[in-house]
Backbone as a printed PyTorch tensor [residue, N CA C, xyz], in Angstrom:
tensor([[[ 42.1520, 183.7180, -89.6780],
         [ 42.1930, 182.4790, -88.6140],
         [ 41.3800, 182.9020, -87.2790]],

        [[ 41.9180, 183.8210, -86.7450],
         [ 41.4670, 184.5540, -85.4770],
         [ 40.0280, 184.7560, -85.5550]],

        [[ 39.7960, 185.5330, -86.6970],
         [ 38.1650, 185.8140, -86.5990],
         [ 37.3140, 184.6080, -87.0830]],

        [[ 37.8860, 183.8720, -87.4890],
         [ 36.9830, 182.5320, -87.9960],
         [ 36.7100, 181.6650, -86.8740]],

        [[ 37.4600, 181.3420, -85.9880],
         [ 37.8710, 180.6880, -84.2690],
         [ 36.5240, 181.4180, -83.4640]],

        [[ 36.7500, 182.8940, -83.5790],
         [ 35.4680, 183.6040, -82.9450],
         [ 34.3510, 183.2210, -83.2570]],

        [[ 34.1650, 183.3460, -84.5060],
         [ 32.8610, 183.2240, -85.1060],
         [ 32.1980, 181.4660, -84.9370]],

        [[ 33.0260, 180.8000, -84.8470],
         [ 32.6050, 179.4700, -84.1140],
         [ 32.2290, 179.5150, -82.9750]],

        [[ 33.3630, 179.8380, -82.1970],
         [ 32.6790, 179.8950, -80.7440],
         [ 31.6070, 180.6060, -80.4330]],

        [[ 31.3530, 181.9260, -81.0670],
         [ 30.2120, 182.5670, -81.0370],
         [ 28.6280, 181.8350, -81.5840]],

        [[ 28.8510, 181.0430, -82.5120],
         [ 28.0760, 180.0140, -83.0550],
         [ 27.7420, 179.0800, -82.1140]],

        [[ 28.9640, 178.4480, -81.8110],
         [ 28.9870, 177.1650, -80.4890],
         [ 27.8450, 177.8500, -78.9520]],

        [[ 28.2760, 178.8830, -78.6200],
         [ 27.7270, 179.7650, -77.3660],
         [ 26.1960, 179.7170, -77.7530]],

        [[ 25.8400, 180.3440, -79.1910],
         [ 24.6060, 180.8930, -78.8930],
         [ 23.4500, 179.5690, -78.8780]],

        [[ 23.3310, 178.7400, -79.1370],
         [ 22.2490, 177.8040, -79.2230],
         [ 21.9730, 177.8210, -77.4440]],

        [[ 22.9370, 177.7830, -76.5410],
         [ 22.8670, 177.3790, -75.3270],
         [ 22.0750, 178.6200, -74.6960]],

        [[ 22.7800, 180.3250, -75.1850],
         [ 22.1660, 181.3940, -74.8530],
         [ 20.5770, 181.3440, -74.8160]],

        [[ 20.5290, 180.9090, -76.0100],
         [ 18.9260, 181.0360, -76.8120],
         [ 18.0110, 179.9310, -75.6530]],

        [[ 18.6510, 178.6870, -75.5180],
         [ 18.0890, 177.9560, -74.8560],
         [ 17.5880, 178.4470, -73.5310]],

        [[ 18.6250, 178.7800, -72.5770],
         [ 18.6880, 179.8180, -71.2130],
         [ 18.0500, 180.6860, -71.2980]],

        [[ 17.5220, 181.5310, -72.3890],
         [ 16.7510, 182.6510, -72.2120],
         [ 15.6900, 182.0950, -72.5660]],

        [[ 15.0870, 181.0270, -73.6080],
         [ 13.8090, 180.5210, -73.4790],
         [ 13.3020, 179.9760, -72.2290]],

        [[ 14.3520, 179.1920, -71.7960],
         [ 13.7840, 178.7240, -70.2120],
         [ 13.2340, 179.5810, -69.3970]],

        [[ 14.5280, 180.5710, -69.1490],
         [ 13.9830, 181.6740, -67.9950],
         [ 12.7870, 182.1910, -68.4060]],

        [[ 12.6690, 182.6330, -69.7170],
         [ 11.0880, 183.2650, -70.2530],
         [  9.7480, 182.4970, -69.9540]],

        [[ 10.3030, 181.0560, -70.3120],
         [  9.1700, 180.3940, -70.0530],
         [  8.5580, 180.0170, -68.6240]],

        [[  9.5730, 180.0160, -67.7180],
         [  9.3710, 179.8970, -66.3590],
         [  8.7030, 180.8050, -65.8820]],

        [[  9.3770, 182.1370, -66.2100],
         [  8.6710, 183.4930, -65.9490],
         [  7.6930, 183.6790, -66.1390]],

        [[  7.1480, 183.3880, -67.6760],
         [  5.4990, 183.4880, -67.9340],
         [  4.5470, 182.4220, -67.2550]],

        [[  5.2760, 181.3840, -66.9470],
         [  4.4370, 180.1570, -66.3580],
         [  3.8820, 180.8090, -65.0380]],

        [[  4.9750, 181.4330, -64.1070],
         [  5.1930, 181.9350, -63.0190],
         [  3.5330, 183.1830, -63.1690]],

        [[  4.0530, 183.9660, -64.0360],
         [  3.0980, 185.1930, -64.3300],
         [  1.9600, 184.7710, -64.2470]],

        [[  1.7760, 183.5620, -65.2610],
         [  0.2700, 182.9050, -65.5690],
         [ -0.3400, 182.3480, -64.3120]],

        [[  0.3770, 181.9060, -63.5630],
         [ -0.2540, 181.2840, -61.9500],
         [ -0.6910, 182.2110, -61.6020]],

        [[ -0.1480, 183.3950, -61.1580],
         [ -0.2500, 184.2120, -60.6080],
         [ -1.8930, 185.0880, -60.7800]],

        [[ -1.5040, 185.3490, -62.1000],
         [ -2.8450, 185.7120, -62.9580],
         [ -3.9650, 185.0030, -62.7510]],

        [[ -4.0950, 183.8380, -62.9600],
         [ -4.9290, 183.0100, -62.6800],
         [ -5.3030, 182.4890, -61.0620]],

        [[ -4.5960, 183.2180, -60.5230],
         [ -4.4460, 182.8460, -58.6300],
         [ -5.5870, 184.0330, -58.4310]],

        [[ -4.9010, 185.4150, -59.0410],
         [ -5.7230, 186.9180, -58.7610],
         [ -7.0620, 186.4190, -59.3440]],

        [[ -7.7040, 186.3460, -60.5040],
         [ -8.6990, 186.0810, -60.9180],
         [ -9.6420, 185.2100, -60.2310]],

        [[ -9.1810, 184.0610, -59.8770],
         [ -9.8290, 183.3260, -58.9710],
         [-10.5630, 183.9300, -57.7390]],

        [[ -9.5070, 184.6140, -57.1660],
         [ -9.8270, 184.9640, -55.7620],
         [-10.8370, 186.2770, -55.6730]],

        [[-10.1520, 187.4050, -57.1890],
         [-11.2240, 188.5370, -57.2190],
         [-12.6560, 187.8780, -57.7020]],

        [[-13.0170, 187.0590, -58.7870],
         [-14.2030, 186.9310, -59.0950],
         [-14.8410, 185.7410, -58.0460]],

        [[-14.0100, 185.0000, -57.3980],
         [-14.1540, 183.6490, -56.8290],
         [-15.5740, 182.6120, -57.8650]],

        [[-14.7530, 182.2140, -58.8620],
         [-15.2830, 181.5830, -59.8050],
         [-15.8890, 180.4160, -59.2950]],

        [[-16.8020, 179.7760, -59.2940],
         [-17.0760, 178.2400, -59.2020],
         [-16.5610, 177.2510, -59.1530]],

        [[-16.0380, 176.4010, -58.4780],
         [-15.0240, 175.3430, -58.8510],
         [-15.5540, 174.4980, -60.0030]],

        [[-14.9670, 173.7460, -61.1050],
         [-15.3780, 173.2470, -62.1510],
         [-14.9780, 171.8280, -61.7600]],

        [[-15.9830, 170.7990, -62.0010],
         [-15.2150, 169.5650, -61.8380],
         [-15.4260, 168.7640, -63.3250]],

        [[-14.5400, 168.0370, -63.1540],
         [-14.7520, 167.2820, -64.8780],
         [-15.2520, 165.7110, -64.8940]],

        [[-16.8360, 166.1780, -65.1620],
         [-17.3990, 164.4980, -65.0490],
         [-17.4040, 164.2160, -66.6440]],

        [[-16.8420, 162.9570, -66.9990],
         [-17.1380, 162.4810, -68.4600],
         [-16.4190, 163.9000, -69.4470]],

        [[-15.3960, 164.1500, -69.0400],
         [-14.9020, 165.0540, -69.8650],
         [-15.5610, 166.3450, -70.0600]],

        [[-16.2870, 166.5350, -69.7180],
         [-17.3810, 167.8350, -69.7030],
         [-17.2790, 168.6520, -68.2340]],

        [[-17.2770, 170.1100, -68.2630],
         [-17.0080, 170.9190, -67.3500],
         [-18.5540, 170.7150, -66.3840]],

        [[-18.5120, 170.8360, -65.3950],
         [-19.8290, 170.7880, -64.7520],
         [-19.6480, 171.6480, -63.4200]],

        [[-20.5290, 172.5960, -63.2640],
         [-20.2490, 172.9670, -62.0910],
         [-20.5820, 172.6510, -60.9130]],

        [[-19.9350, 172.7240, -59.7410],
         [-20.3080, 172.2950, -58.3480],
         [-21.7040, 172.9550, -57.8810]],

        [[-22.5990, 172.2930, -57.2060],
         [-23.9610, 172.5480, -56.9180],
         [-23.4170, 173.3280, -55.6080]],

        [[-22.8880, 173.2000, -54.7650],
         [-22.5750, 173.6290, -53.2070],
         [-22.1690, 175.1520, -53.6430]]])
C-alpha cells in the first residue's frame, strides 16, 4: 500500500517537474538565441531588412 502511494505521488509530481524543466529550458534557449542573433548582427552588421508586401527588401541607406 505504501509503495502504491509513493508511485501515485511520483506520477502526480512528474508532469509538474517536466513542465518546469521544459519552461526553464525554453526560456534559456530563447535567451541564448537572442544573444546569438544580437552578436551576429553586431559582428556582420547585416543590413536591416524591412518587410514590404510580405517580401524582404533591403534598405537602400
